[in-house]
Amino acid sequence: MGKVTGFLEFERLEEGYEPVEQRLKSYKEFVIGLTPAEAKIQGARCMDCGTPFCNNGCPVNNIIPDFNDLVYKQDWQNAITVLHSTNNFPEFTGRICPAPCEAACVINVNGDAVGIKSIEHAIIDKAWAEGWVQPQPAAVKTGKKVAIVGGGPAGLAAAQQLARAGHDVTVFEKNDKVGGLLRYGIPDFKMDKSHIDRRMAQLAAEGVVFRTNVVVGEWPQGSKVTNWAKEQVSAESLKAEFDAIVLTGGSEQSRDLPVPGRDLAGIHFAMELLPQQNRVNHGGQVENAISATGKHVIVIGGGDTGSDCVGTSNRHGALSVTQFEVMPQPPVEENRPLTWPYWPMKLRTSSSHEEGCVREFAISTKEFIGENGKVTGLKTVRVEFKDGKLVEVPGSEQDYKADLVLLAMGFVNPVASVLESFGVSKDARGNAKATTEAEGGYKTNVAKVFTAGDMRRGQSLVVWAIREGRQAARAVDEFLMGATSLPR
């Protein structure tokens, strides 16, 4: 640790934001990162806590006290070495991770946690600026060929680890560009896509081959993937060509809301709006684009995806934005002695909410109403918990005006036909079935086919995808070579 009394002397310092009226004019990132001097002070707040719970709170097990200390000492080059030892893409997590490590920080028991995420952000941005992030091609090639199906964070992490182990790695991606939800789900104002492009260039220099616009396996008739996919590759051909296959697609089936009026025009999944906006931002052409301009928008779903819809709608110039959450409003402050070091349930207000949004909790949509085939509003009812169940509150019915409704209620499972093409068994939730045990970890029921990320664990965080990609890479390397030196 850098300064023994630092956590007593210094307060937590949050990253800054550009003014709302300024940032709403574009889709550019607006977070103002810490200066080196500010990061040094945050690093000084890391205390000699004996057991650093932050390590375990972080899914990739970042060695947080070590890089905090190095930043305090202004040894930035060693700080990025420590950070990269556990996390392939800290520029992703430093921007969009909710920071479970900070919830586990010992200071968070009765104070304000160390700004771990802001320090991570500062380290990787300085590393890129100084030219310290360089390709690390393998010194010796193994001659083994590995196919990665899905170019999101899990697939990219697995690809980089396996390429550095000396294997010939090919990433197959159905979209026109690699990145998965990072590319076509996360809005540009939260993470600019240049960060993905830089990593793709690094991976390419390390020997990874990217094949985009390629559908692997069979896809349902009428799937929108055919709008941009130009090639189809069968599961059998991959099995014949590659020594190992890792399925790292996302959990792409959006949860629907099958209530009366669902077929009205103007009701869309969040993952119809968000990808098209990212495509438009980068010069793509989108037919019949969804627009919130001049409309009353209701977002159903209170999570991060819903928040992204709020921010995007405000940038469109919506007349009003209202976000529904079926669960009761959580407390502003958690009961720390009860929840620490685990992720607490508490009210979280995002930067998008601050840009303009009415938030309604404990509300359920009963029916969509419309005129001439277009949605004009919703019929709702308030709900409450009774005997462990959500029940309707009598007499609480209310109508809301809506010209555009966005469904952001999460994702239920991966595209089933991909798993079926390979003959991979599914669990009760429709995800690829594979354990994370050291013995045969991430291996499916099909010979030499592995799986990781949201396709295996279900809808989750980017940081969990990176962890699973790294661990799956270790399992694949051990399968191919009989032993492995890749870290878990």
XYZ file of C-alpha atoms in Angstrom:
488
model
C 0.000 0.000 0.000
C 1.182 3.498 -0.790
C 0.090 5.693 2.125
C -0.850 4.122 5.450
C -3.258 6.893 6.432
C -4.490 7.676 2.924
C -8.007 6.293 3.470
C -8.365 8.629 6.467
C -7.002 11.709 4.716
C -8.592 11.623 1.275
C -12.190 11.469 0.065
C -13.481 9.426 -2.840
C -13.360 11.429 -6.050
C -15.838 10.575 -8.808
C -15.105 10.922 -12.510
C -16.732 13.974 -14.051
C -19.324 14.377 -16.804
C -19.737 16.989 -19.485
C -22.855 19.156 -18.953
C -26.137 17.501 -19.954
C -27.014 20.101 -22.573
C -23.632 19.557 -24.227
C -23.522 15.766 -24.229
C -27.064 15.379 -25.553
C -25.926 16.956 -28.827
C -23.817 13.941 -29.814
C -23.165 10.254 -29.214
C -19.587 10.815 -28.066
C -18.199 9.658 -24.725
C -18.668 12.350 -22.097
C -16.947 10.960 -18.984
C -14.036 13.090 -17.778
C -11.431 10.691 -16.388
C -9.129 11.283 -13.452
C -5.905 13.162 -13.980
C -2.696 11.348 -12.944
C -2.621 13.443 -9.764
C -6.242 12.576 -8.938
C -5.643 8.882 -9.647
C -2.619 8.997 -7.322
C -4.828 10.253 -4.490
C -7.424 7.560 -5.168
C -4.644 4.963 -5.111
C -3.514 6.331 -1.762
C -6.970 5.550 -0.305
C -6.421 1.790 -0.717
C -5.872 0.560 2.850
C -3.877 -2.321 4.285
C -7.040 -4.346 4.830
C -5.347 -7.719 5.267
C -7.858 -9.603 3.122
C -8.570 -7.626 -0.071
C -12.188 -8.594 -0.704
C -12.084 -6.494 -3.879
C -10.061 -9.267 -5.545
C -12.868 -11.751 -5.022
C -15.574 -9.206 -5.801
C -14.010 -8.751 -9.244
C -15.017 -11.603 -11.607
C -11.599 -11.549 -13.344
C -9.863 -11.321 -9.942
C -7.959 -8.138 -10.767
C -4.998 -7.639 -8.440
C -6.452 -4.361 -7.280
C -4.325 -3.390 -4.246
C -1.175 -3.871 -6.321
C -2.148 -1.585 -9.188
C -3.609 0.954 -6.737
C -0.220 1.083 -5.013
C 1.634 1.389 -8.319
C -0.576 4.279 -9.392
C 0.065 5.987 -6.049
C 3.777 5.628 -6.793
C 3.119 6.840 -10.367
C 4.624 3.631 -11.760
C 2.082 3.456 -14.568
C 3.930 0.987 -16.785
C 4.022 -1.683 -14.103
C 0.421 -0.825 -13.222
C -0.766 -1.764 -16.722
C 1.313 -4.950 -16.594
C -0.474 -5.980 -13.392
C -3.881 -5.005 -14.802
C -3.334 -6.886 -18.059
C -2.253 -10.016 -16.167
C -5.900 -10.672 -15.266
C -7.933 -8.561 -17.708
C -7.452 -8.566 -21.480
C -9.620 -5.505 -22.063
C -9.605 -3.030 -19.153
C -10.710 -0.217 -21.473
C -14.055 -2.042 -21.763
C -14.532 -2.754 -18.069
C -13.118 0.623 -17.035
C -16.003 2.217 -18.905
C -19.028 -0.054 -18.582
C -18.465 -2.444 -15.657
C -20.758 -1.699 -12.654
C -17.701 -2.309 -10.420
C -18.662 -5.138 -8.034
C -15.094 -4.768 -6.753
C -16.050 -1.435 -5.197
C -19.041 -2.976 -3.420
C -16.560 -5.443 -1.866
C -14.020 -2.771 -0.877
C -13.369 -2.900 2.886
C -13.766 0.885 3.196
C -17.287 0.396 1.810
C -18.327 -1.202 5.107
C -18.923 2.246 6.589
C -17.488 4.731 4.102
C -16.969 5.463 0.412
C -15.137 2.757 -1.524
C -11.876 3.364 -3.329
C -12.589 4.517 -6.902
C -11.201 1.281 -8.363
C -13.014 1.569 -11.688
C -11.782 5.123 -12.254
C -8.202 4.021 -11.500
C -8.496 1.133 -13.958
C -9.849 3.573 -16.559
C -6.918 5.926 -15.960
C -4.326 3.135 -16.202
C -5.454 1.740 -19.549
C -6.028 5.135 -21.158
C -2.520 6.203 -20.200
C -1.118 2.882 -21.435
C -2.659 3.393 -24.868
C -1.517 7.020 -24.970
C 2.065 6.030 -24.104
C 2.186 3.160 -26.608
C 2.596 0.459 -23.976
C -0.179 -1.763 -25.366
C 1.600 -3.808 -28.011
C 0.933 -7.129 -29.770
C 2.352 -10.200 -28.045
C 2.599 -12.854 -30.766
C 3.522 -16.365 -29.719
C 7.204 -17.250 -30.020
C 6.350 -20.849 -31.000
C 3.322 -22.061 -32.972
C 1.595 -25.322 -32.011
C -0.011 -26.083 -35.367
C -3.396 -26.512 -33.661
C -6.431 -24.710 -35.098
C -9.201 -23.239 -32.943
C -12.509 -21.728 -34.101
C -14.214 -19.108 -31.949
C -17.904 -18.675 -32.814
C -18.971 -15.238 -31.613
C -16.862 -12.090 -31.560
C -18.060 -10.532 -28.297
C -15.892 -10.031 -25.191
C -15.873 -13.742 -24.262
C -14.808 -14.764 -27.763
C -12.190 -12.028 -28.049
C -10.676 -12.873 -24.647
C -10.508 -16.575 -25.543
C -9.034 -15.747 -28.949
C -6.269 -13.585 -27.517
C -5.286 -16.108 -24.869
C -5.216 -19.004 -27.325
C -3.282 -17.034 -29.946
C -0.665 -16.133 -27.351
C -0.423 -19.831 -26.483
C 0.608 -20.466 -30.106
C -2.606 -21.762 -31.643
C -4.049 -20.637 -34.992
C -7.292 -18.887 -34.035
C -10.181 -17.862 -36.304
C -13.094 -15.799 -34.975
C -16.419 -16.207 -36.797
C -18.855 -13.301 -36.383
C -22.321 -12.987 -37.954
C -22.269 -9.163 -37.887
C -20.296 -6.991 -40.264
C -17.937 -5.975 -37.453
C -16.535 -7.761 -34.410
C -17.515 -6.782 -30.869
C -20.881 -8.360 -30.085
C -22.956 -6.257 -27.694
C -19.947 -4.013 -27.162
C -20.291 -3.018 -30.810
C -24.046 -3.176 -31.390
C -25.598 -2.947 -27.933
C -23.610 -0.549 -25.765
C -24.263 3.034 -26.946
C -21.316 5.001 -28.285
C -21.758 7.604 -25.555
C -20.850 4.921 -23.008
C -18.047 3.313 -25.011
C -16.661 4.548 -28.301
C -16.088 1.747 -30.804
C -12.508 2.862 -31.494
C -11.586 0.931 -28.339
C -12.755 -2.299 -29.985
C -10.962 -1.447 -33.235
C -7.640 -0.951 -31.436
C -7.933 -4.348 -29.771
C -8.887 -6.003 -33.057
C -5.711 -4.587 -34.601
C -3.697 -5.967 -31.697
C -5.307 -9.408 -31.974
C -4.764 -9.454 -35.739
C -1.072 -8.687 -35.188
C -0.984 -11.620 -32.743
C -2.292 -13.915 -35.479
C -6.052 -13.970 -34.895
C -8.083 -14.173 -38.114
C -11.498 -12.482 -38.199
C -14.247 -13.726 -40.508
C -17.247 -11.413 -40.334
C -20.652 -11.590 -42.037
C -20.578 -15.350 -41.461
C -23.483 -17.323 -39.986
C -22.384 -20.548 -38.304
C -24.931 -23.353 -38.284
C -28.600 -23.076 -39.158
C -30.636 -19.976 -38.379
C -34.422 -19.684 -38.082
C -36.286 -18.682 -41.207
C -36.827 -14.935 -41.414
C -34.000 -14.137 -38.998
C -32.790 -10.551 -39.300
C -29.212 -11.833 -39.423
C -29.736 -12.401 -43.148
C -29.820 -8.621 -43.583
C -26.048 -8.457 -43.292
C -24.655 -11.985 -43.276
C -23.070 -12.953 -46.592
C -21.837 -16.469 -45.902
C -23.045 -19.533 -44.037
C -20.730 -22.153 -42.552
C -22.026 -25.471 -41.269
C -21.204 -26.876 -37.863
C -19.923 -30.051 -39.498
C -17.409 -28.161 -41.628
C -15.986 -26.444 -38.545
C -15.695 -29.751 -36.741
C -13.787 -31.170 -39.706
C -11.436 -28.199 -40.108
C -10.601 -27.237 -36.507
C -9.036 -29.080 -33.582
C -11.283 -27.278 -31.089
C -14.332 -25.007 -31.258
C -15.448 -22.470 -28.641
C -19.036 -21.223 -28.791
C -19.129 -17.726 -27.333
C -22.294 -16.208 -28.773
C -24.456 -14.011 -26.600
C -27.796 -14.475 -24.873
C -29.689 -12.887 -27.735
C -33.348 -13.800 -27.272
C -35.029 -10.746 -25.753
C -37.697 -11.277 -23.098
C -41.075 -10.369 -24.578
C -44.233 -8.921 -23.023
C -47.175 -10.940 -24.441
C -50.088 -8.748 -23.381
C -53.035 -7.539 -25.507
C -51.960 -5.033 -28.158
C -48.407 -6.355 -28.441
C -48.717 -6.445 -32.242
C -49.274 -2.678 -32.535
C -46.707 -0.682 -34.511
C -44.342 1.380 -32.374
C -43.468 -1.391 -29.887
C -39.882 -2.603 -30.232
C -37.259 -4.566 -28.382
C -34.366 -2.494 -27.048
C -32.061 -4.540 -29.257
C -33.832 -3.207 -32.309
C -33.169 0.425 -31.372
C -29.654 0.244 -29.919
C -27.852 -1.669 -32.710
C -29.376 0.464 -35.448
C -28.284 3.679 -33.701
C -24.708 2.423 -33.443
C -24.767 1.513 -37.138
C -26.056 4.967 -38.071
C -23.410 6.637 -35.890
C -20.723 4.958 -37.966
C -22.142 5.670 -41.394
C -24.393 2.653 -41.808
C -27.710 2.737 -43.620
C -30.814 1.546 -41.736
C -34.180 1.169 -43.429
C -37.278 2.206 -41.473
C -35.156 3.385 -38.565
C -36.836 3.639 -35.172
C -37.036 7.251 -34.037
C -37.960 8.767 -30.684
C -37.904 12.312 -32.065
C -40.905 14.292 -30.848
C -42.465 11.233 -29.184
C -43.571 10.186 -25.719
C -41.354 7.191 -25.019
C -41.930 4.485 -22.422
C -39.085 2.085 -21.642
C -40.208 -1.136 -19.936
C -37.354 -2.567 -17.881
C -35.313 -0.862 -15.191
C -31.835 -2.237 -15.868
C -28.807 -1.048 -17.831
C -30.362 -1.812 -21.213
C -33.361 0.292 -20.285
C -31.043 3.091 -19.189
C -29.295 2.917 -22.574
C -32.696 3.305 -24.267
C -33.351 6.364 -22.112
C -30.065 8.004 -23.129
C -30.593 7.191 -26.808
C -34.183 8.478 -26.791
C -33.098 11.746 -25.218
C -30.466 12.177 -27.925
C -33.167 11.631 -30.533
C -35.117 14.504 -29.013
C -37.995 12.662 -27.334
C -40.795 14.799 -25.867
C -40.741 12.703 -22.700
C -39.118 9.497 -21.473
C -40.613 7.292 -18.756
C -39.003 4.096 -17.486
C -41.061 1.291 -15.904
C -39.728 -1.209 -13.377
C -41.997 -3.970 -12.055
C -40.050 -4.332 -8.792
C -40.491 -1.910 -5.876
C -38.097 1.040 -5.629
C -34.993 -0.143 -3.779
C -33.526 1.856 -0.872
C -31.220 4.775 -1.658
C -28.631 3.298 0.725
C -28.109 -0.401 1.293
C -27.806 -2.023 4.717
C -24.037 -2.364 4.500
C -23.480 -4.589 7.569
C -26.022 -6.971 6.042
C -24.924 -6.935 2.388
C -21.164 -6.274 2.369
C -19.056 -7.568 0.576
C -21.750 -8.688 -1.849
C -23.425 -6.666 -4.593
C -26.177 -4.712 -2.815
C -29.695 -3.976 -3.941
C -30.035 -0.192 -3.875
C -31.323 2.625 -6.065
C -28.884 3.363 -8.865
C -29.215 6.485 -10.966
C -27.327 6.449 -14.267
C -26.043 9.379 -16.277
C -28.891 8.724 -18.736
C -31.465 9.121 -15.985
C -29.927 12.457 -15.076
C -30.377 13.609 -18.669
C -34.152 13.444 -18.322
C -36.372 10.545 -17.283
C -39.377 9.811 -15.074
C -38.907 6.515 -13.246
C -41.914 4.473 -12.177
C -41.457 1.503 -9.839
C -43.814 -1.332 -8.854
C -45.788 -0.969 -12.065
C -46.986 -3.620 -14.502
C -48.271 -3.227 -18.061
C -51.676 -4.821 -18.581
C -52.359 -3.822 -22.174
C -51.067 -1.759 -25.086
C -53.691 0.525 -26.607
C -53.615 2.106 -30.040
C -55.318 3.711 -32.997
C -55.061 2.768 -36.682
C -52.654 -0.039 -35.816
C -50.189 2.197 -33.916
C -49.528 2.288 -30.187
C -50.869 5.365 -28.398
C -50.601 4.313 -24.781
C -50.503 1.646 -22.092
C -52.897 0.421 -19.429
C -51.002 -0.250 -16.206
C -51.571 -1.373 -12.646
C -49.470 -0.987 -9.511
C -48.113 -4.141 -7.894
C -46.838 -5.089 -4.459
C -45.362 -8.098 -2.692
C -47.733 -10.268 -0.684
C -46.733 -13.673 0.650
C -43.635 -13.582 -1.507
C -45.531 -12.852 -4.726
C -46.173 -9.746 -6.792
C -49.904 -9.024 -6.797
C -51.943 -6.192 -8.294
C -53.061 -3.325 -6.084
C -56.856 -2.911 -6.453
C -57.954 0.413 -7.852
C -54.456 1.413 -9.033
C -55.084 1.184 -12.765
C -53.687 4.065 -14.818
C -53.247 4.918 -18.500
C -49.978 6.320 -19.894
C -49.532 8.064 -23.226
C -46.911 6.492 -25.483
C -45.934 6.917 -29.128
C -42.955 4.571 -28.794
C -42.509 1.631 -26.406
C -39.134 -0.051 -25.911
C -38.970 -3.481 -24.259
C -35.776 -3.766 -22.199
C -36.576 -6.624 -19.836
C -33.438 -8.663 -20.339
C -32.571 -11.737 -22.352
C -33.727 -15.301 -21.848
C -31.301 -17.519 -23.781
C -28.972 -17.771 -26.792
C -30.175 -18.490 -30.318
C -31.234 -22.126 -29.982
C -30.459 -23.118 -33.567
C -26.715 -22.475 -33.116
C -26.525 -24.981 -30.275
C -28.791 -27.399 -32.115
C -26.563 -27.234 -35.201
C -23.660 -28.526 -33.125
C -25.809 -30.928 -31.099
C -24.914 -29.194 -27.838
C -27.091 -30.049 -24.839
C -28.944 -27.198 -23.151
C -29.733 -26.553 -19.509
C -33.195 -25.789 -18.118
C -32.873 -22.129 -19.163
C -31.911 -22.920 -22.759
C -28.219 -22.087 -22.337
C -25.368 -24.289 -23.518
C -24.738 -26.913 -20.852
C -21.173 -26.984 -19.527
C -19.607 -26.726 -16.101
C -16.715 -24.541 -14.968
C -14.960 -27.299 -13.058
C -11.214 -27.541 -13.573
C -11.604 -31.085 -14.895
C -13.187 -30.721 -18.318
C -14.250 -27.154 -17.668
C -16.342 -25.359 -20.323
C -16.564 -28.591 -22.348
C -19.928 -29.457 -23.883
C -21.326 -32.913 -24.538
C -19.950 -32.714 -28.096
C -16.350 -33.770 -28.673
C -13.890 -30.832 -28.905
C -16.675 -28.241 -28.600
C -16.431 -25.801 -25.678
C -18.631 -22.876 -24.655
C -18.242 -19.721 -22.576
C -19.794 -16.343 -21.829
C -23.496 -15.504 -21.969
C -24.142 -18.517 -24.202
C -23.189 -20.709 -21.225
C -24.011 -18.679 -18.116
C -26.910 -16.589 -19.431
C -27.268 -12.818 -19.515
C -24.415 -11.303 -17.521
C -21.717 -8.632 -17.354
C -18.881 -7.923 -19.780
C -16.398 -8.655 -17.012
C -17.917 -12.122 -16.537
C -17.657 -12.724 -20.286
C -13.949 -11.869 -20.198
C -13.428 -14.199 -17.243
C -15.202 -17.077 -18.951
C -13.341 -16.510 -22.207
C -10.005 -16.640 -20.398
C -10.921 -19.767 -18.448
C -12.299 -21.522 -21.507
C -9.057 -20.731 -23.342
C -7.123 -22.435 -20.568
C -9.371 -25.504 -20.808
C -8.961 -25.639 -24.601
C -5.174 -25.261 -24.387
C -5.004 -28.104 -21.874
C -7.264 -30.235 -24.091
C -5.055 -29.642 -27.147
C -1.642 -29.860 -25.510
C -2.150 -32.050 -22.434
C -1.008 -29.224 -20.160
C -1.311 -25.442 -20.038
C 0.450 -22.414 -18.627
C -2.455 -20.058 -19.323
C -3.875 -18.457 -16.136
C -7.383 -19.156 -14.884
